[in-house]
CSV table of C-alpha atoms and ligand atoms in Angstrom, one decimal:
chain,number,residue,atom,x,y,z
A,1,MET,CA,0.0,0.1,-0.1
A,2,ALA,CA,1.2,3.2,-1.0
A,3,ASP,CA,2.3,5.9,1.5
A,4,PHE,CA,0.4,9.2,1.5
A,5,SER,CA,3.3,11.7,1.7
A,6,GLU,CA,5.3,9.5,-0.7
A,7,LEU,CA,2.2,10.7,-3.2
A,8,GLN,CA,2.1,14.1,-2.2
A,9,GLU,CA,5.9,14.1,-2.9
A,10,LYS,CA,5.0,12.4,-6.5
A,11,LEU,CA,2.4,15.1,-7.2
A,12,SER,CA,4.8,17.8,-6.6
A,13,GLY,CA,7.6,16.0,-8.7
A,14,ILE,CA,5.0,15.8,-11.5
A,15,ARG,CA,4.1,19.3,-11.3
A,16,GLU,CA,7.8,20.5,-11.7
A,17,GLN,CA,8.0,17.9,-14.6
A,18,VAL,CA,5.2,19.5,-16.3
A,19,ARG,CA,6.3,23.2,-15.7
A,20,ALA,CA,9.9,22.2,-17.3
A,21,GLY,CA,8.5,20.1,-20.1
A,22,LEU,CA,6.1,23.1,-21.2
A,23,GLN,CA,9.3,25.4,-21.4
A,24,GLU,CA,10.5,22.9,-24.3
A,25,LEU,CA,7.8,23.5,-26.4
A,26,LYS,CA,8.0,25.9,-29.4
A,27,ASP,CA,4.6,26.0,-31.2
A,28,SER,CA,1.1,25.5,-30.3
A,29,ARG,CA,0.8,22.1,-32.3
A,30,SER,CA,3.5,20.5,-29.6
A,31,VAL,CA,1.4,22.3,-26.8
A,32,TYR,CA,-1.4,20.4,-28.0
A,33,GLU,CA,0.2,17.1,-28.4
A,34,TYR,CA,2.2,17.4,-25.1
A,35,ARG,CA,-1.0,18.1,-23.4
A,36,LYS,CA,-2.9,14.9,-25.0
A,37,ASN,CA,0.1,12.9,-23.6
A,38,VAL,CA,0.1,14.1,-20.2
A,39,MET,CA,-3.5,14.1,-19.5
A,40,ASP,CA,-4.3,10.7,-21.3
A,41,GLY,CA,-6.7,8.7,-18.7
A,42,LYS,CA,-4.6,5.5,-19.0
A,43,THR,CA,-0.8,6.4,-19.9
A,44,GLY,CA,-0.8,10.1,-18.7
A,45,LEU,CA,1.8,11.5,-16.3
A,46,VAL,CA,-1.4,13.4,-14.6
A,47,GLY,CA,-4.3,11.7,-16.7
A,48,ALA,CA,-3.7,8.5,-14.9
A,49,LEU,CA,-3.2,9.6,-11.5
A,50,MET,CA,-6.7,8.9,-10.4
A,51,ARG,CA,-5.9,5.0,-10.8
A,52,GLU,CA,-3.7,5.2,-8.0
A,53,THR,CA,-6.5,6.0,-5.7
A,54,GLY,CA,-7.3,2.2,-5.1
A,55,LYS,CA,-4.0,1.7,-3.9
A,56,LEU,CA,-4.7,4.1,-0.9
A,57,PRO,CA,-5.9,3.2,2.9
A,58,LYS,CA,-9.5,4.3,2.3
A,59,GLU,CA,-9.4,7.3,4.7
A,60,ASP,CA,-6.8,9.1,2.4
A,61,ARG,CA,-8.5,8.4,-0.8
A,62,ALA,CA,-10.7,11.9,-0.7
A,63,GLU,CA,-7.8,14.0,0.4
A,64,TYR,CA,-5.6,12.3,-2.4
A,65,GLY,CA,-8.5,13.3,-5.2
A,66,LYS,CA,-8.8,16.8,-4.0
A,67,LEU,CA,-5.0,17.1,-4.4
A,68,VAL,CA,-4.8,15.3,-8.2
A,69,ASN,CA,-7.9,17.4,-9.2
A,70,ARG,CA,-5.9,20.6,-7.9
A,71,LEU,CA,-3.0,19.5,-9.7
A,72,LYS,CA,-5.4,19.1,-12.9
A,73,ASP,CA,-6.6,22.3,-12.8
A,74,TRP,CA,-3.0,23.6,-12.3
A,75,VAL,CA,-1.8,21.7,-15.4
A,76,SER,CA,-4.5,22.9,-17.5
A,77,GLU,CA,-4.5,26.4,-16.8
A,78,GLN,CA,-0.5,26.3,-17.6
A,79,PHE,CA,-1.2,24.6,-21.0
A,80,ASP,CA,-3.8,27.2,-21.7
A,81,THR,CA,-1.6,30.1,-20.6
A,82,MET,CA,1.6,28.6,-23.3
A,83,ASP,CA,-1.2,28.0,-26.0
A,84,GLU,CA,-2.2,31.4,-26.0
A,85,LYS,CA,1.0,32.9,-25.8
A,86,LEU,CA,2.6,30.6,-28.8
A,87,LYS,CA,-0.6,31.2,-30.8
A,88,LYS,CA,-0.1,34.8,-30.5
A,89,ALA,CA,3.5,34.7,-31.6
A,90,GLU,CA,2.4,32.2,-34.3
A,91,MET,CA,-0.2,34.9,-35.5
A,92,GLU,CA,2.2,37.6,-35.4
A,93,LEU,CA,4.6,35.7,-37.9
A,94,ARG,CA,2.0,34.9,-40.2
A,95,TYR,CA,0.5,38.7,-40.6
A,96,ALA,CA,4.3,39.4,-40.8
A,97,ALA,CA,4.7,37.3,-43.6
A,98,GLU,CA,1.4,38.3,-45.3
A,99,ASP,CA,2.1,42.0,-45.2
A,100,ILE,CA,1.0,43.9,-48.4
A,101,ASP,CA,2.8,46.9,-50.0
A,102,VAL,CA,-0.2,48.5,-51.2
A,103,THR,CA,2.2,51.0,-52.9
A,104,LEU,CA,4.0,48.8,-55.2
A,105,PRO,CA,2.7,49.0,-58.8
A,106,ALA,CA,0.3,46.3,-60.1
A,107,LYS,CA,1.5,43.6,-62.6
A,108,LYS,CA,0.8,44.5,-65.8
A,109,HIS,CA,-2.0,42.6,-67.7
A,110,ALA,CA,-1.1,41.4,-71.2
A,111,ALA,CA,-4.6,41.5,-73.2
A,112,GLY,CA,-5.3,39.9,-76.2
A,113,TYR,CA,-6.3,41.0,-79.4
A,114,LEU,CA,-9.2,39.9,-81.8
A,115,HIS,CA,-7.8,38.2,-84.9
A,116,PRO,CA,-7.7,40.1,-88.2
A,117,VAL,CA,-10.0,38.1,-89.9
A,118,THR,CA,-12.7,38.0,-86.8
A,119,LYS,CA,-12.1,41.9,-87.1
A,120,VAL,CA,-12.8,42.2,-90.8
A,121,THR,CA,-15.7,39.7,-90.4
A,122,ASN,CA,-17.2,41.9,-87.6
A,123,GLU,CA,-16.4,44.9,-89.6
A,124,ILE,CA,-18.5,43.5,-92.7
A,125,ILE,CA,-21.4,42.1,-90.3
A,126,ASP,CA,-21.6,46.0,-88.9
A,127,ILE,CA,-22.1,47.3,-92.3
A,128,PHE,CA,-24.4,45.0,-93.5
A,129,SER,CA,-26.8,44.8,-90.4
A,130,ALA,CA,-27.1,48.5,-90.6
A,131,MET,CA,-28.7,47.6,-94.1
A,132,GLY,CA,-31.1,45.1,-92.6
A,133,PHE,CA,-29.6,41.9,-93.5
A,134,GLU,CA,-29.6,39.0,-91.1
A,135,ILE,CA,-27.0,36.3,-90.3
A,136,TYR,CA,-27.2,32.7,-91.4
A,137,GLU,CA,-24.6,30.5,-90.4
A,138,GLY,CA,-24.5,27.2,-92.3
A,139,THR,CA,-22.5,24.0,-91.4
A,140,GLU,CA,-18.8,23.1,-92.4
A,141,ILE,CA,-19.7,19.5,-93.7
A,142,GLU,CA,-22.3,20.1,-96.4
A,143,LYS,CA,-24.3,17.6,-98.8
A,144,ASP,CA,-22.9,17.9,-102.4
A,145,TYR,CA,-26.2,18.8,-103.7
A,146,TYR,CA,-26.2,22.3,-101.7
A,147,ASN,CA,-22.3,22.8,-102.3
A,148,PHE,CA,-22.7,22.3,-106.0
A,149,THR,CA,-25.8,20.8,-107.6
A,150,ALA,CA,-28.5,23.4,-106.2
A,151,LEU,CA,-26.1,26.0,-107.3
A,152,ASN,CA,-26.4,24.9,-111.0
A,153,THR,CA,-23.3,22.9,-111.0
A,154,PRO,CA,-24.1,19.3,-111.9
A,155,GLN,CA,-22.2,16.4,-111.4
A,156,ASP,CA,-20.6,16.6,-114.6
A,157,HIS,CA,-20.1,20.5,-115.1
A,158,PRO,CA,-16.9,21.6,-115.7
A,159,ALA,CA,-17.1,24.5,-113.3
A,160,ARG,CA,-16.7,21.6,-110.4
A,161,ASP,CA,-12.9,22.0,-111.6
A,162,MET,CA,-12.9,25.1,-110.4
A,163,GLN,CA,-12.6,23.9,-106.5
A,164,ASP,CA,-10.6,21.2,-105.6
A,165,THR,CA,-12.9,19.4,-103.3
A,166,PHE,CA,-12.5,17.5,-100.1
A,167,TYR,CA,-15.1,14.7,-100.5
A,168,LEU,CA,-16.4,12.6,-97.4
A,169,THR,CA,-18.3,10.3,-99.0
A,170,ASP,CA,-20.0,10.0,-102.4
A,171,GLU,CA,-22.8,12.6,-100.8
A,172,PHE,CA,-21.0,14.4,-98.0
A,173,LEU,CA,-18.1,16.8,-98.4
A,174,LEU,CA,-16.2,19.9,-96.5
A,175,ARG,CA,-18.1,23.0,-98.2
A,176,THR,CA,-15.9,24.6,-100.4
A,177,GLN,CA,-18.0,27.7,-100.5
A,178,THR,CA,-20.5,29.5,-98.0
A,179,SER,CA,-22.6,30.1,-101.1
A,180,ALA,CA,-24.1,26.4,-100.2
A,181,GLY,CA,-26.1,28.6,-97.5
A,182,GLN,CA,-28.1,30.5,-99.8
A,183,ILE,CA,-29.6,27.3,-100.7
A,184,HIS,CA,-30.7,26.7,-97.4
A,185,VAL,CA,-32.1,30.1,-96.9
A,186,MET,CA,-34.3,29.9,-100.0
A,187,GLU,CA,-35.7,26.7,-99.1
A,188,LYS,CA,-36.7,27.9,-95.8
A,189,LYS,CA,-37.7,31.5,-96.2
A,190,LYS,CA,-39.7,33.4,-99.0
A,191,PRO,CA,-38.6,36.5,-100.2
A,192,PRO,CA,-37.6,39.4,-99.3
A,193,ILE,CA,-34.2,38.0,-98.3
A,194,LYS,CA,-31.3,39.8,-97.1
A,195,ILE,CA,-28.7,37.6,-95.4
A,196,LEU,CA,-25.3,37.5,-94.6
A,197,SER,CA,-23.5,34.2,-94.1
A,198,PRO,CA,-19.8,34.0,-92.9
A,199,GLY,CA,-17.8,30.6,-92.2
A,200,LYS,CA,-15.0,28.6,-92.8
A,201,VAL,CA,-14.6,26.7,-96.1
A,202,PHE,CA,-12.1,24.0,-97.3
A,203,ARG,CA,-10.6,23.4,-100.7
A,204,SER,CA,-7.3,21.3,-101.5
A,205,ASP,CA,-5.0,24.4,-102.3
A,206,ASP,CA,-1.8,25.6,-100.6
A,207,ASP,CA,0.7,28.0,-101.6
A,208,ALA,CA,1.7,31.6,-99.9
A,209,THR,CA,-2.0,33.1,-101.0
A,210,HIS,CA,-4.3,30.3,-100.6
A,211,SER,CA,-5.1,27.8,-97.7
A,212,PRO,CA,-7.1,24.6,-97.5
A,213,MET,CA,-9.2,26.4,-94.8
A,214,PHE,CA,-10.0,29.9,-95.2
A,215,THR,CA,-12.9,31.9,-94.7
A,216,GLN,CA,-15.7,33.5,-96.6
A,217,MET,CA,-18.5,36.0,-96.5
A,218,GLU,CA,-21.5,35.6,-98.5
A,219,GLY,CA,-24.2,37.9,-99.3
A,220,LEU,CA,-27.9,37.3,-100.8
A,221,VAL,CA,-30.6,39.6,-101.6
A,222,VAL,CA,-33.9,38.5,-103.4
A,223,ASP,CA,-36.7,40.7,-103.6
A,224,LYS,CA,-38.8,42.5,-106.4
A,225,GLY,CA,-37.2,44.2,-108.9
A,226,ILE,CA,-33.3,43.5,-107.7
A,227,THR,CA,-30.7,44.4,-110.5
A,228,LEU,CA,-26.6,44.4,-110.6
A,229,GLY,CA,-27.1,48.3,-109.8
A,230,ASP,CA,-28.3,47.5,-106.3
A,231,LEU,CA,-25.2,45.3,-105.7
A,232,GLN,CA,-22.8,48.1,-107.0
A,233,GLY,CA,-24.5,50.3,-105.0
A,234,MET,CA,-24.3,48.2,-101.4
A,235,LEU,CA,-20.8,47.3,-102.3
A,236,ASP,CA,-19.7,50.7,-102.9
A,237,VAL,CA,-21.1,51.2,-99.3
A,238,LEU,CA,-19.0,48.4,-97.9
A,239,VAL,CA,-15.6,49.6,-99.7
A,240,GLU,CA,-15.7,53.3,-98.5
A,241,LYS,CA,-16.1,52.1,-94.9
A,242,MET,CA,-13.7,49.1,-95.4
A,243,PHE,CA,-10.9,50.6,-97.3
A,244,GLY,CA,-11.6,54.6,-96.9
A,245,GLU,CA,-13.6,57.3,-98.3
A,246,GLY,CA,-13.2,57.8,-101.8
A,247,THR,CA,-12.6,53.9,-102.9
A,248,ARG,CA,-14.8,53.0,-105.9
A,249,THR,CA,-15.9,49.7,-107.1
A,250,ARG,CA,-15.7,48.5,-110.8
A,251,LEU,CA,-17.4,45.4,-112.0
A,252,ARG,CA,-15.6,43.1,-114.4
A,253,PRO,CA,-17.4,40.3,-116.3
A,254,SER,CA,-16.8,36.7,-115.1
A,255,TYR,CA,-18.4,33.3,-114.6
A,256,PHE,CA,-19.9,31.9,-112.0
A,257,PRO,CA,-22.4,29.0,-112.7
A,258,PHE,CA,-24.9,30.2,-110.0
A,259,THR,CA,-24.9,33.9,-111.3
A,260,GLU,CA,-25.9,35.4,-114.5
A,261,PRO,CA,-24.6,37.7,-115.2
A,262,SER,CA,-21.3,37.2,-113.3
A,263,VAL,CA,-19.0,39.7,-112.4
A,264,GLU,CA,-15.6,40.0,-110.6
A,265,VAL,CA,-15.4,43.2,-108.4
A,266,ASP,CA,-12.5,45.4,-108.1
A,267,VAL,CA,-11.8,48.1,-105.5
A,268,SER,CA,-9.6,51.4,-106.5
A,269,CYS,CA,-6.4,50.6,-105.0
A,270,PHE,CA,-6.6,52.2,-101.2
A,271,GLU,CA,-2.7,52.5,-101.3
A,272,CYS,CA,-1.9,54.5,-104.2
A,273,GLN,CA,-5.5,56.0,-105.0
A,274,GLY,CA,-5.6,54.3,-108.6
A,275,LYS,CA,-2.1,55.9,-109.7
A,276,GLY,CA,-0.6,52.3,-109.7
A,277,CYS,CA,1.6,50.8,-107.2
A,278,ARG,CA,3.3,47.6,-106.0
A,279,LEU,CA,0.2,46.5,-104.0
A,280,CYS,CA,-2.2,47.0,-107.4
A,281,LYS,CA,0.5,45.7,-109.5
A,282,GLY,CA,0.3,49.0,-111.3
A,283,THR,CA,-3.4,48.7,-112.4
A,284,GLY,CA,-5.2,50.9,-110.0
A,285,TRP,CA,-7.5,48.1,-109.1
A,286,ILE,CA,-7.4,45.2,-106.6
A,287,GLU,CA,-9.9,42.2,-107.1
A,288,VAL,CA,-11.9,41.6,-103.9
A,289,LEU,CA,-14.9,39.5,-104.3
A,290,GLY,CA,-17.1,37.5,-107.1
A,291,ALA,CA,-20.9,38.3,-107.3
A,292,GLY,CA,-23.9,38.6,-109.8
A,293,VAL,CA,-27.5,38.1,-110.2
A,294,VAL,CA,-28.4,35.1,-108.8
A,295,ASN,CA,-29.2,32.8,-111.9
A,296,ASN,CA,-33.0,31.9,-112.5
A,297,LYS,CA,-32.2,28.1,-112.4
A,298,VAL,CA,-31.1,28.2,-108.9
A,299,LEU,CA,-34.2,30.5,-107.7
A,300,GLU,CA,-36.6,28.2,-109.4
A,301,GLY,CA,-34.8,25.0,-107.7
A,302,CYS,CA,-36.1,26.7,-104.3
A,303,GLY,CA,-39.3,27.1,-105.5
A,304,ILE,CA,-39.1,31.2,-106.2
A,305,ASP,CA,-41.1,32.5,-108.8
A,306,THR,CA,-38.7,34.0,-111.1
A,307,GLU,CA,-41.6,36.3,-112.8
A,308,LEU,CA,-42.0,38.4,-109.5
A,309,TYR,CA,-38.4,37.8,-107.8
A,310,SER,CA,-34.7,38.4,-108.7
A,311,GLY,CA,-31.8,38.4,-106.8
A,312,PHE,CA,-28.1,39.3,-106.3
A,313,ALA,CA,-25.1,37.3,-104.4
A,314,PHE,CA,-21.8,37.8,-103.8
A,315,GLY,CA,-18.7,36.4,-101.8
A,316,ILE,CA,-15.9,37.5,-100.7
A,317,GLY,CA,-12.6,35.8,-99.2
A,318,LEU,CA,-11.8,37.4,-95.7
A,319,GLU,CA,-8.3,36.3,-95.3
A,320,ARG,CA,-8.0,38.1,-98.6
A,321,ILE,CA,-9.0,41.3,-97.5
A,322,ALA,CA,-7.4,40.7,-94.0
A,323,MET,CA,-3.8,40.7,-95.9
A,324,LEU,CA,-5.0,43.8,-98.1
A,325,LYS,CA,-5.7,45.8,-95.1
A,326,TYR,CA,-3.0,44.8,-92.6
A,327,GLY,CA,-0.4,44.5,-95.6
A,328,PHE,CA,0.5,40.7,-95.1
A,329,ASN,CA,1.9,38.7,-98.3
A,330,ASN,CA,1.7,35.4,-97.0
A,331,ILE,CA,-1.8,34.0,-95.7
A,332,LYS,CA,0.0,31.5,-93.4
A,333,LEU,CA,0.7,34.7,-91.1
A,334,LEU,CA,-2.9,34.5,-90.3
A,335,PHE,CA,-2.8,31.3,-88.8
A,336,GLU,CA,0.5,31.1,-87.0
A,337,SER,CA,-0.8,33.1,-84.2
A,338,ASP,CA,2.9,34.8,-84.2
A,339,LEU,CA,2.6,37.4,-81.6
A,340,ARG,CA,5.1,39.5,-83.2
A,341,VAL,CA,2.7,39.7,-86.2
A,342,LEU,CA,-0.3,40.4,-84.0
A,343,ASP,CA,1.4,43.2,-82.4
A,344,GLN,CA,1.8,44.9,-85.4
A,345,ILE,CA,-2.2,44.8,-86.1
A,346,SER,CA,-3.3,45.8,-82.6
A,347,ASP,CA,-5.4,48.6,-83.5
B,401,LIG,N1,-18.6,30.9,-104.1
B,401,LIG,C1,-17.5,31.8,-104.9
B,401,LIG,C2,-16.1,30.9,-104.9
B,401,LIG,O1,-16.0,30.7,-103.7
B,401,LIG,C3,-17.7,33.0,-104.8
B,401,LIG,C4,-18.9,34.1,-105.5
B,401,LIG,C5,-19.1,34.6,-106.5
B,401,LIG,C6,-19.9,33.6,-104.4
B,401,LIG,C7,-20.1,34.7,-107.1
B,401,LIG,C8,-21.1,34.3,-104.9
B,401,LIG,C9,-21.3,34.7,-106.2
B,401,LIG,O2,-22.4,34.5,-104.4
B,401,LIG,O3,-22.2,35.6,-106.4
B,401,LIG,O4,-15.5,31.4,-105.2
């Protein structure tokens, strides 16, 4: 049976032990760990003291319990104080580390720019929507029928050779021209029709001025009494806004199966004002698009009464316009996303 005074001595030993142990602790985490250890009900220096009670004579037990509880309170207080002290120091360290100098200049944000082809597309859309045009976006995979046959270019037509086509199956292909959209629109909508159709087109063609994928903008107007004069009137508005005031248009006869008559549209050179320079190869004119009066065969194929209605259409290659506007001589520069190039046209 343990001696009471011996136990008392043991308790004050423990008190000293805990006091010394606490002094060793460097952070709040170790205070937590140490406390768990010391207070453990089975193995803890303090936590397990009550288990000794049974070893004492009955008359000493109450007194011993009191002493142990007092010790527990004291130990607990010591831990709280140490925990508070260390946590405060830790917070101060953290605040110092996270201190922000609000006078530092902010990091520069490098903003991107719209791609030249996107800019040209948006510009044309802005100009034509002011004239009441709607946008129709077709699909890049198209039926042979819409891309060719319905545009008066049947299977054995020599004009099919004008465009080197990527066929997917006998029936499906990658559209070679946004003109395919004309048919979709006319099948669904009755005149008056005024649409603009931008999109990617594909041809097996690859050199400095041709890419297998490029972008076109199609225009189609069908209404009563539409003539080539209406086309030229609208194009005059377009080129003045795109290339600057005073830019004029010139129509030259051409051939497209879906227009009759067909024209090639030139603009007066915006670089030399028509005097002749390197850009216009000394001619004073630059070719920008194909157009014409919609062939009656095309209108009739879509169920439009050609006694009542007529139309005009045009197709613009947008990379070509971007190259002219921004002075590129190689179409590949438009697909390489080279920042040195894009930075120069970041107006
Ligand atoms: N689709 C023609 C091409 O890609 C361009 C074109 C010419 C479109 C005349 C038209 C047009 O709408 O009337 O070469």
